[in-house]
XYZ file of N, CA, C and O in Angstrom:
700
model
N -20.037 12.069 6.522
C -19.340 10.867 6.369
C -17.971 11.376 5.924
O -16.884 11.043 6.277
N -17.917 12.307 4.861
C -16.782 12.899 4.251
C -16.016 13.561 5.333
O -14.687 13.703 5.203
N -16.476 13.930 6.374
C -15.862 14.620 7.576
C -15.047 13.880 8.315
O -13.883 14.018 8.762
N -15.450 12.364 8.346
C -14.629 11.175 9.100
C -13.565 11.183 8.294
O -12.376 11.001 8.595
N -13.765 10.885 6.775
C -12.656 10.682 5.834
C -11.527 11.882 6.013
O -10.389 11.424 6.195
N -11.916 13.198 5.981
C -11.113 14.226 6.162
C -10.297 14.352 7.633
O -9.200 14.602 7.550
N -10.997 13.813 8.691
C -10.170 13.647 9.818
C -9.147 12.669 9.654
O -8.005 12.806 10.247
N -9.508 11.405 9.061
C -8.682 10.343 8.793
C -7.361 10.946 8.079
O -6.128 10.408 8.215
N -7.571 11.665 6.938
C -6.659 12.322 6.034
C -5.642 13.185 6.894
O -4.406 12.957 6.740
N -6.325 13.971 7.701
C -5.507 14.642 8.629
C -4.419 13.800 9.690
O -3.162 13.977 9.761
N -5.012 12.589 10.313
C -4.282 11.956 10.996
C -3.161 11.108 10.192
O -1.989 11.103 10.686
N -3.565 10.855 8.909
C -2.555 10.227 7.852
C -1.357 11.195 7.840
O -0.315 10.806 7.851
N -1.768 12.390 7.541
C -0.448 13.420 7.057
C 0.308 13.683 8.362
O 1.620 13.385 8.164
N -0.077 13.411 9.662
C 0.509 13.822 10.664
C 1.292 12.596 11.097
O 2.730 12.721 11.109
N 0.746 11.481 11.000
C 1.510 10.103 11.263
C 2.730 9.718 10.077
O 3.905 9.387 10.584
N 2.243 10.054 8.977
C 3.450 9.788 7.962
C 4.359 10.818 7.979
O 5.670 10.466 7.740
N 4.287 11.871 8.405
C 5.385 12.989 8.569
C 6.222 12.423 9.728
O 7.366 12.579 9.392
N 5.685 11.918 10.847
C 6.478 11.504 11.735
C 7.258 10.432 11.244
O 8.608 10.106 11.565
N 6.614 9.502 10.443
C 7.328 8.152 10.242
C 8.477 8.584 9.229
O 9.398 7.931 9.194
N 8.125 9.420 8.090
C 9.356 9.811 7.337
C 10.342 10.314 8.252
O 11.790 10.166 7.762
N 10.255 11.182 8.945
C 11.419 11.639 10.053
C 12.178 10.522 10.624
O 13.418 10.163 10.499
N 11.447 9.673 11.026
C 12.019 8.419 11.940
C 12.771 7.530 11.034
O 13.833 6.931 11.324
N 12.092 7.265 9.855
C 12.664 6.340 8.745
C 14.131 7.006 8.380
O 15.112 6.381 8.284
N 14.154 8.203 8.201
C 15.327 8.928 7.664
C 16.498 8.714 9.067
O 17.524 8.656 8.463
N 16.151 8.730 10.100
C 17.064 8.506 11.364
C 17.504 7.133 11.539
O 18.646 7.123 12.165
N 16.998 6.094 10.930
C 17.357 4.626 11.242
C 18.571 4.351 10.816
O 19.394 3.924 11.594
N 19.050 4.732 9.596
C 20.354 4.266 9.346
C 21.604 4.945 10.054
O 22.517 4.320 10.234
N 21.118 5.997 10.610
C 22.149 6.787 11.400
C 22.386 6.220 12.800
O 23.372 6.538 13.541
N 21.491 5.192 13.388
C 21.600 4.606 14.470
C 22.176 3.295 14.671
O 22.231 2.651 13.570
N 22.511 2.909 15.857
C 23.067 1.596 15.988
C 22.516 0.876 17.407
O 21.977 1.701 18.227
N 22.625 -0.316 17.449
C 22.283 -1.148 18.826
C 20.770 -0.849 19.235
O 19.995 -0.815 18.303
N 20.674 -0.723 20.622
C 19.327 -0.479 21.173
C 18.547 0.386 20.740
O 17.294 0.151 20.545
N 19.099 1.548 20.410
C 18.342 2.969 20.099
C 17.732 2.622 18.532
O 16.601 2.903 18.345
N 18.545 1.957 17.702
C 17.978 1.649 16.498
C 16.933 0.716 16.571
O 16.028 0.758 15.810
N 17.110 -0.387 17.554
C 16.029 -1.441 17.588
C 14.811 -0.948 17.975
O 13.701 -1.251 17.584
N 14.844 0.054 19.159
C 13.609 0.653 19.402
C 12.803 1.306 18.453
O 11.706 1.652 18.426
N 13.579 2.145 17.672
C 13.044 3.152 16.655
C 12.534 2.403 15.534
O 11.433 2.452 15.093
N 13.140 1.120 15.200
C 12.476 0.318 14.207
C 11.150 -0.313 14.930
O 10.152 -0.254 13.721
N 11.115 -0.743 16.042
C 10.066 -1.201 16.451
C 8.708 -0.181 16.630
O 7.692 -0.501 16.249
N 9.264 0.897 16.854
C 8.381 2.043 16.976
C 7.761 2.451 15.597
O 6.436 2.887 15.376
N 8.624 2.353 14.674
C 8.269 2.663 13.214
C 7.278 1.633 12.674
O 6.164 2.025 12.228
N 7.483 0.380 13.034
C 6.724 -0.834 12.877
C 5.258 -0.824 13.163
O 4.265 -0.884 12.471
N 5.332 -0.147 14.437
C 4.029 0.069 15.078
C 3.157 1.036 14.580
O 1.920 0.918 14.255
N 3.828 2.202 14.354
C 3.290 3.389 13.411
C 2.819 2.808 12.047
O 1.489 3.445 11.639
N 3.466 2.231 11.450
C 3.072 1.703 9.988
C 1.930 0.936 10.135
O 1.098 0.839 9.207
N 1.789 0.113 11.249
C 0.543 -0.778 11.430
C -0.673 0.145 11.464
O -1.747 -0.218 11.184
N -0.452 1.288 12.635
C -1.546 2.353 12.764
C -1.887 2.895 11.398
O -3.315 3.280 11.187
N -1.162 3.232 10.519
C -1.388 3.867 9.331
C -2.210 2.664 8.442
O -3.176 3.047 7.691
N -1.833 1.609 8.367
C -2.460 0.406 7.562
C -4.015 0.384 8.092
O -4.778 0.469 7.384
N -4.144 0.347 9.387
C -5.359 0.536 10.131
C -6.341 1.798 9.607
O -7.464 1.665 9.385
N -5.551 2.759 9.486
C -6.298 4.013 9.228
C -6.684 4.170 7.751
O -7.729 4.574 7.398
N -5.742 3.378 6.802
C -6.306 3.264 5.781
C -7.273 2.389 5.396
O -8.306 2.787 4.532
N -7.645 1.213 6.250
C -8.781 0.384 6.074
C -9.947 1.164 6.547
O -11.031 1.295 5.910
N -9.886 2.293 7.427
C -10.933 3.112 8.020
C -11.263 3.945 6.778
O -12.660 4.085 6.414
N -10.332 4.268 6.132
C -10.798 5.366 5.062
C -11.372 4.712 3.794
O -12.311 5.188 3.356
N -10.910 3.346 3.642
C -11.461 2.659 2.639
C -12.995 2.381 2.988
O -14.048 2.493 2.041
N -13.267 1.891 4.315
C -14.766 1.619 4.588
C -15.328 3.046 4.478
O -16.686 3.083 3.950
N -14.941 4.273 4.981
C -15.629 5.561 4.649
C -16.005 5.768 3.347
O -17.012 6.200 2.817
N -15.002 5.319 2.345
C -15.258 5.640 0.900
C -16.596 4.899 0.485
O -17.198 5.341 -0.456
N -16.599 3.565 0.852
C -17.606 2.946 0.414
C -19.106 3.295 1.005
O -20.171 3.071 0.102
N -18.971 4.324 1.973
C -20.260 4.722 2.417
C -20.782 6.142 1.602
O -21.522 6.569 1.780
N -19.880 6.620 1.019
C -19.960 8.025 0.095
C -20.914 7.849 -0.877
O -20.820 6.685 -1.680
N -21.761 8.436 -1.114
C -22.521 8.471 -2.376
C -21.619 8.410 -3.549
O -20.623 8.928 -3.777
N -22.424 7.815 -4.596
C -21.639 7.290 -5.737
C -20.959 8.416 -6.449
O -19.888 8.383 -6.862
N -21.492 9.579 -6.676
C -21.236 10.721 -7.453
C -20.091 11.320 -7.021
O -19.363 12.161 -7.612
N -19.964 11.187 -5.532
C -18.645 11.777 -5.027
C -17.487 10.735 -4.557
O -16.454 11.314 -4.463
N -17.810 9.510 -4.638
C -16.984 8.554 -4.396
C -15.846 8.582 -5.276
O -14.587 8.304 -4.769
N -15.773 8.775 -6.470
C -14.534 8.745 -7.383
C -13.420 9.577 -6.845
O -12.199 9.241 -6.719
N -13.811 10.833 -6.593
C -12.737 11.670 -5.811
C -12.157 11.251 -4.653
O -10.825 11.223 -4.550
N -12.861 10.676 -4.027
C -12.390 10.126 -2.374
C -11.526 8.741 -2.921
O -10.501 8.522 -2.277
N -11.699 7.990 -3.983
C -11.230 6.855 -4.289
C -9.795 7.192 -4.792
O -8.656 6.540 -4.565
N -9.679 8.304 -5.507
C -8.532 8.706 -6.009
C -7.441 9.167 -4.847
O -6.295 8.829 -4.880
N -8.153 9.781 -3.972
C -7.239 10.390 -2.872
C -6.700 9.118 -1.989
O -5.509 9.064 -1.633
N -7.668 8.296 -1.843
C -7.360 6.980 -1.115
C -6.325 6.336 -1.753
O -5.372 5.760 -0.990
N -6.205 6.027 -3.160
C -5.319 5.438 -3.940
C -3.810 6.065 -3.537
O -3.003 5.417 -3.502
N -3.971 7.401 -3.504
C -2.729 8.163 -3.585
C -2.036 7.945 -1.893
O -0.851 7.734 -2.031
N -2.955 7.831 -1.235
C -2.469 7.686 0.191
C -1.960 6.142 0.389
O -0.878 5.804 1.047
N -2.668 5.204 -0.468
C -2.002 3.987 -0.468
C -0.659 3.759 -1.027
O 0.353 3.186 -0.656
N -0.473 4.493 -1.993
C 0.963 4.481 -2.893
C 1.821 5.229 -2.006
O 3.019 4.654 -1.827
N 1.688 6.194 -1.139
C 2.402 6.864 -0.179
C 2.826 5.682 0.720
O 3.930 5.869 1.344
N 2.009 5.017 1.263
C 2.288 4.140 2.394
C 3.071 2.846 1.801
O 4.155 2.484 2.694
N 2.887 2.463 0.527
C 3.821 1.583 -0.004
C 5.361 2.045 -0.258
O 6.229 1.600 0.118
N 5.375 3.453 -0.500
C 6.762 4.125 -0.381
C 7.369 4.180 0.952
O 8.553 3.887 1.072
N 6.500 4.380 1.819
C 6.993 4.378 3.186
C 7.584 3.097 3.689
O 8.676 3.006 4.213
N 6.862 2.314 3.305
C 7.458 0.774 3.472
C 8.553 0.222 3.038
O 9.578 -0.187 3.487
N 8.829 0.709 1.762
C 9.947 0.585 1.028
C 11.092 1.385 1.702
O 12.147 0.703 1.986
N 11.092 2.550 1.866
C 11.863 3.327 2.458
C 12.290 2.780 4.038
O 13.506 2.543 4.262
N 11.354 1.916 4.758
C 11.541 1.373 5.812
C 12.307 0.259 5.632
O 13.464 0.094 6.717
N 12.196 -0.590 4.725
C 12.821 -1.905 4.392
C 14.443 -1.479 4.145
O 15.392 -2.207 4.721
N 14.392 -0.305 3.298
C 15.614 -0.031 2.854
C 16.670 0.633 4.201
O 17.791 0.446 4.265
N 15.969 1.454 5.054
C 16.466 2.056 5.941
C 17.064 1.056 7.014
O 18.122 1.323 7.790
N 16.355 0.028 7.213
C 16.818 -1.047 8.380
C 17.996 -1.851 7.711
O 18.755 -2.431 8.650
N 18.114 -2.037 6.277
C 19.173 -2.631 5.870
C 20.418 -1.721 5.690
O 21.484 -2.270 5.937
N 20.209 -0.348 5.434
C 21.374 0.433 5.409
C 22.077 0.601 6.699
O 21.725 0.609 7.776
N 23.523 0.666 6.528
C 24.443 0.792 7.820
C 25.073 2.071 7.831
O 25.305 2.680 6.640
N 25.302 2.786 8.885
C 25.986 3.858 8.995
C 27.429 3.649 8.592
O 27.693 2.337 8.661
N 28.387 4.640 8.325
C 29.797 4.158 8.108
C 30.520 3.725 9.321
O 31.209 2.737 9.204
N 30.004 4.025 10.436
C 30.691 3.412 11.718
C 30.417 2.029 11.666
O 31.255 1.070 11.848
N 29.073 1.576 11.459
C 28.766 0.279 11.689
C 29.404 -0.650 10.497
O 29.773 -1.605 10.732
N 29.440 0.052 9.481
C 30.172 -0.471 7.985
C 31.483 -0.863 8.477
O 31.960 -1.983 8.270
N 32.166 0.007 8.981
C 33.693 -0.121 9.387
C 33.897 -1.173 10.358
O 35.021 -1.871 10.308
N 32.825 -1.450 11.146
C 32.980 -2.173 12.332
C 32.953 -3.547 11.850
O 33.496 -4.574 12.259
N 31.949 -3.793 11.011
C 31.461 -5.180 10.324
C 32.701 -5.362 9.359
O 33.154 -6.719 9.418
N 33.324 -4.493 8.615
C 34.302 -4.837 7.594
C 35.741 -4.647 8.062
O 36.833 -4.990 7.549
N 35.843 -4.087 9.130
C 37.079 -3.758 9.830
C 37.628 -2.525 9.207
O 37.272 -1.831 8.380
N 38.771 -1.764 9.810
C 39.026 -0.559 9.322
C 39.835 -0.743 7.854
O 40.085 0.249 7.035
N 40.217 -1.805 7.566
C 40.924 -2.101 6.377
C 39.703 -2.629 5.448
O 39.798 -3.649 4.719
N 39.061 -1.841 5.067
C 37.882 -2.138 4.148
C 38.379 -1.997 2.775
O 37.712 -2.848 1.945
N 39.487 -1.612 2.266
C 39.941 -1.551 1.131
C 40.298 -3.181 0.675
O 40.039 -3.343 -0.358
N 40.584 -4.120 1.471
C 41.106 -5.229 1.048
C 39.823 -6.171 0.897
O 40.029 -7.152 0.137
N 38.884 -5.753 1.382
C 37.465 -6.466 1.294
C 36.336 -5.776 0.327
O 35.307 -5.778 0.410
N 36.993 -4.820 -0.404
C 36.239 -4.009 -1.350
C 35.282 -4.990 -2.133
O 34.342 -4.604 -2.605
N 35.986 -5.883 -2.966
C 35.266 -7.011 -3.628
C 33.945 -7.423 -2.915
O 32.960 -7.674 -3.502
N 34.374 -7.912 -1.826
C 32.779 -8.299 -0.749
C 32.119 -7.486 -0.927
O 30.896 -7.864 -0.693
N 32.420 -6.090 -0.535
C 31.526 -5.039 -0.313
C 30.703 -4.854 -1.512
O 29.529 -4.721 -1.652
N 31.349 -4.732 -2.773
C 30.812 -4.715 -4.014
C 29.699 -5.781 -4.062
O 28.513 -5.613 -4.678
N 30.380 -6.873 -3.853
C 29.222 -8.101 -4.228
C 27.911 -7.994 -3.031
O 26.911 -8.364 -3.488
N 28.163 -7.637 -1.768
C 27.273 -7.432 -1.064
C 26.108 -6.407 -1.481
O 24.976 -6.483 -1.499
N 26.684 -5.314 -2.054
C 25.686 -4.202 -2.523
C 24.885 -4.599 -3.710
O 23.793 -4.465 -3.744
N 25.604 -5.488 -4.539
C 25.060 -6.036 -5.921
C 23.932 -7.052 -5.290
O 22.830 -6.937 -5.815
N 24.229 -7.805 -4.319
C 23.140 -8.792 -3.786
C 21.852 -7.970 -3.139
O 20.653 -8.328 -3.210
N 22.283 -7.216 -2.370
C 21.272 -6.143 -1.647
C 20.300 -5.697 -2.616
O 19.051 -5.559 -2.749
N 20.965 -5.134 -3.933
C 20.267 -4.404 -4.811
C 19.308 -5.361 -5.629
O 18.059 -5.197 -5.771
N 19.769 -6.735 -5.778
C 19.010 -7.748 -6.444
C 17.758 -8.200 -5.526
O 16.902 -8.286 -5.979
N 18.181 -8.124 -4.175
C 16.997 -8.648 -3.475
C 16.014 -7.545 -3.363
O 14.681 -7.904 -3.418
N 16.447 -6.246 -3.145
C 15.375 -5.233 -3.415
C 14.648 -5.225 -4.565
O 13.223 -4.948 -4.670
N 15.312 -4.993 -5.805
C 14.449 -5.330 -6.875
C 13.420 -6.541 -7.011
O 12.366 -6.366 -7.459
N 13.916 -7.652 -6.497
C 13.082 -8.834 -6.439
C 11.766 -8.686 -5.541
O 10.652 -8.924 -5.925
N 12.032 -7.959 -4.322
C 11.101 -7.531 -3.547
C 9.969 -6.477 -4.275
O 8.878 -6.767 -3.959
N 10.545 -5.670 -4.982
C 9.616 -4.929 -5.541
C 8.735 -5.510 -6.658
O 7.620 -5.052 -7.027
N 9.347 -6.413 -7.485
C 8.776 -7.122 -8.511
C 7.559 -7.842 -7.750
O 6.560 -7.967 -8.290
N 7.875 -8.555 -6.560
C 6.958 -9.208 -5.841
C 5.669 -8.508 -5.471
O 4.518 -8.837 -5.477
N 5.928 -7.309 -4.926
C 4.971 -6.402 -4.582
C 4.196 -5.969 -5.840
O 2.795 -5.628 -5.580
N 4.760 -5.632 -6.835
C 3.963 -5.234 -8.102
C 3.056 -6.376 -8.525
O 1.886 -6.152 -8.680
N 3.531 -7.504 -8.429
C 2.848 -8.760 -8.783
C 1.589 -8.762 -7.879
O 0.558 -9.133 -8.224
N 1.905 -8.678 -6.543
C 0.804 -8.930 -5.585
C -0.113 -7.980 -5.871
O -1.444 -8.188 -5.758
N 0.135 -6.669 -6.158
C -0.919 -5.464 -6.387
C -1.668 -5.852 -7.598
O -2.687 -5.566 -7.592
N -0.834 -6.349 -8.663
C -1.738 -6.747 -9.781
C -2.694 -7.715 -9.677
O -4.133 -7.788 -10.217
N -2.346 -8.733 -8.940
C -3.291 -9.876 -8.370
C -4.380 -9.477 -7.632
O -5.725 -9.921 -7.907
N -4.259 -8.513 -6.804
C -5.279 -8.019 -5.870
C -6.167 -7.139 -6.818
O -7.465 -7.212 -6.738
N -5.641 -6.388 -7.826
C -6.533 -5.690 -8.554
C -7.219 -6.593 -9.490
O -8.677 -6.219 -9.882
N -6.731 -7.600 -10.052
C -7.343 -8.632 -10.626
C -8.549 -9.303 -9.911
O -9.730 -9.540 -10.461
N -8.431 -9.485 -8.499
C -9.271 -10.067 -7.926
C -10.336 -9.158 -7.638
O -11.473 -9.632 -7.681
N -10.268 -7.891 -7.488
C -11.096 -6.875 -7.279
C -12.109 -6.741 -8.387
O -13.184 -6.499 -8.253
N -11.564 -6.894 -9.701
C -12.201 -6.852 -10.923
C -13.223 -7.890 -10.961
O -14.215 -7.707 -11.195
N -12.613 -9.039 -10.618
C -13.481 -10.257 -10.609
C -14.502 -9.958 -9.529
O -15.787 -10.542 -10.062
N -14.375 -9.740 -8.448
C -15.468 -9.469 -7.614
C -16.488 -8.299 -7.892
O -17.858 -8.777 -7.929
N -16.138 -7.271 -8.587
C -16.974 -6.495 -9.209
C -17.774 -7.074 -10.176
O -19.087 -6.761 -10.447
N -17.148 -7.833 -11.209
C -17.908 -8.488 -12.137
C -19.012 -9.311 -11.649
O -19.959 -9.390 -12.130
N -18.493 -10.164 -10.557
C -19.417 -10.997 -10.233
C -20.678 -10.184 -9.389
O -21.878 -10.656 -9.639
N -20.401 -8.993 -8.930
C -21.502 -8.212 -8.295
C -22.310 -7.449 -9.592
O -23.609 -7.444 -9.374
N -21.693 -7.369 -10.476
C -22.576 -6.776 -11.729
C -23.159 -7.766 -12.452
O -24.466 -7.520 -12.888
N -22.804 -8.862 -12.706
C -23.403 -9.951 -13.554
C -24.728 -10.201 -13.227
O -25.716 -10.394 -13.932
N -25.111 -10.609 -11.979
C -26.605 -10.740 -11.445
C -27.365 -9.892 -11.979
O -28.541 -9.905 -12.572
N -27.083 -8.519 -12.004
C -27.720 -7.335 -12.480
C -28.044 -7.421 -13.874
O -29.196 -7.223 -14.470
N -27.013 -7.771 -14.696
C -27.160 -7.953 -15.974
C -28.081 -8.923 -16.361
O -28.842 -8.791 -17.477
N -27.883 -10.078 -15.751
C -28.565 -11.233 -16.144
C -30.059 -11.040 -15.863
O -30.925 -11.400 -16.739
N -30.570 -10.374 -14.764
C -31.809 -10.064 -14.354
C -32.268 -9.086 -15.291
O -33.507 -9.216 -15.964
N -31.745 -8.014 -15.895
C -32.065 -7.189 -16.964
C -32.357 -7.759 -18.200
O -33.454 -7.613 -18.873
N -31.643 -8.649 -18.758
C -31.640 -9.380 -19.982
C -32.906 -10.287 -19.861
O -33.762 -10.259 -20.846
N -33.165 -10.755 -18.796
C -34.272 -11.618 -18.659
C -35.546 -10.743 -18.702
O -36.502 -11.173 -19.210
N -35.490 -9.750 -17.935
C -36.738 -8.790 -18.089
C -37.032 -8.160 -19.428
O -38.122 -8.151 -20.028
N -35.962 -7.813 -20.108
C -36.212 -7.565 -21.581
C -36.578 -8.526 -22.525
O -37.365 -8.371 -23.254
N -36.114 -9.852 -22.243
C -36.464 -10.856 -23.239
C -38.006 -11.042 -22.777
O -38.853 -11.498 -23.704
N -38.378 -11.153 -21.474
C -39.951 -11.204 -21.065
C -40.831 -10.249 -21.714
O -41.843 -10.280 -22.363
N -40.276 -8.826 -21.849
C -41.034 -7.660 -22.456
C -41.292 -8.101 -23.951
O -42.120 -7.672 -24.559
N -40.077 -8.555 -24.541
C -40.006 -8.809 -26.003
C -40.949 -9.894 -26.318
O -41.899 -9.677 -27.164
N -41.049 -10.958 -25.621
C -42.021 -11.894 -25.573
C -43.583 -11.522 -25.613
O -44.440 -11.760 -26.260
N -43.683 -10.805 -24.422
C -45.046 -10.097 -24.231
C -45.386 -9.235 -25.511
O -46.746 -9.046 -26.013
N -44.521 -8.457 -26.139
C -44.969 -7.632 -27.508
C -45.226 -8.410 -28.508
O -46.297 -8.200 -29.073
N -44.598 -9.665 -28.655
C -44.761 -10.674 -29.736
C -46.146 -11.274 -29.530
O -47.129 -11.210 -30.407
N -46.509 -11.619 -28.292
C -47.945 -12.139 -28.026
C -48.975 -11.122 -28.200
O -50.003 -11.226 -28.877
N -48.875 -9.575 -27.850
C -49.857 -8.793 -27.889
C -49.825 -8.386 -29.548
O -51.120 -7.994 -29.803
N -48.920 -8.635 -30.304
C -48.891 -8.279 -31.623
C -49.607 -9.112 -32.434
O -50.317 -8.953 -33.474
N -50.069 -10.434 -32.058
C -50.615 -11.532 -32.772
C -52.049 -11.550 -32.551
O -52.685 -11.275 -31.661
């Protein structure tokens, strides 16, 4: 099973390296070329999401004593994926100097206040997006804990019931 996980790790490394390169190129492009690259990156990000799901399934099948190591590796890959998605969002928003000049005109100095305001709004939107993503991750983690607690609780209740039964039998045998 771990060999499947390691194969997925290799695939993850290859695809994410390609994605990092493509995401870095997006702001420098414009028009149809940029649109095609954005669509391609979006498709590859979906492949990586599916790959992470497969890795998650593999980790669940690994024996408990080895699972922690694989879980930490998977967590690291998920964090890398989050960073790629943030970089992708930012790269789609970023404009090259040529596009900026086209949008603002060659006389960008007269509209410098507008540019500053747009940058501030963009930064504010990115901050809010990051806060939302962090909140979503916290909610998901809380949900996971609740699910795990539900899975553990029946076992604890059964154990307590058995302990109480044994204690009752000892009392009866002692009299």
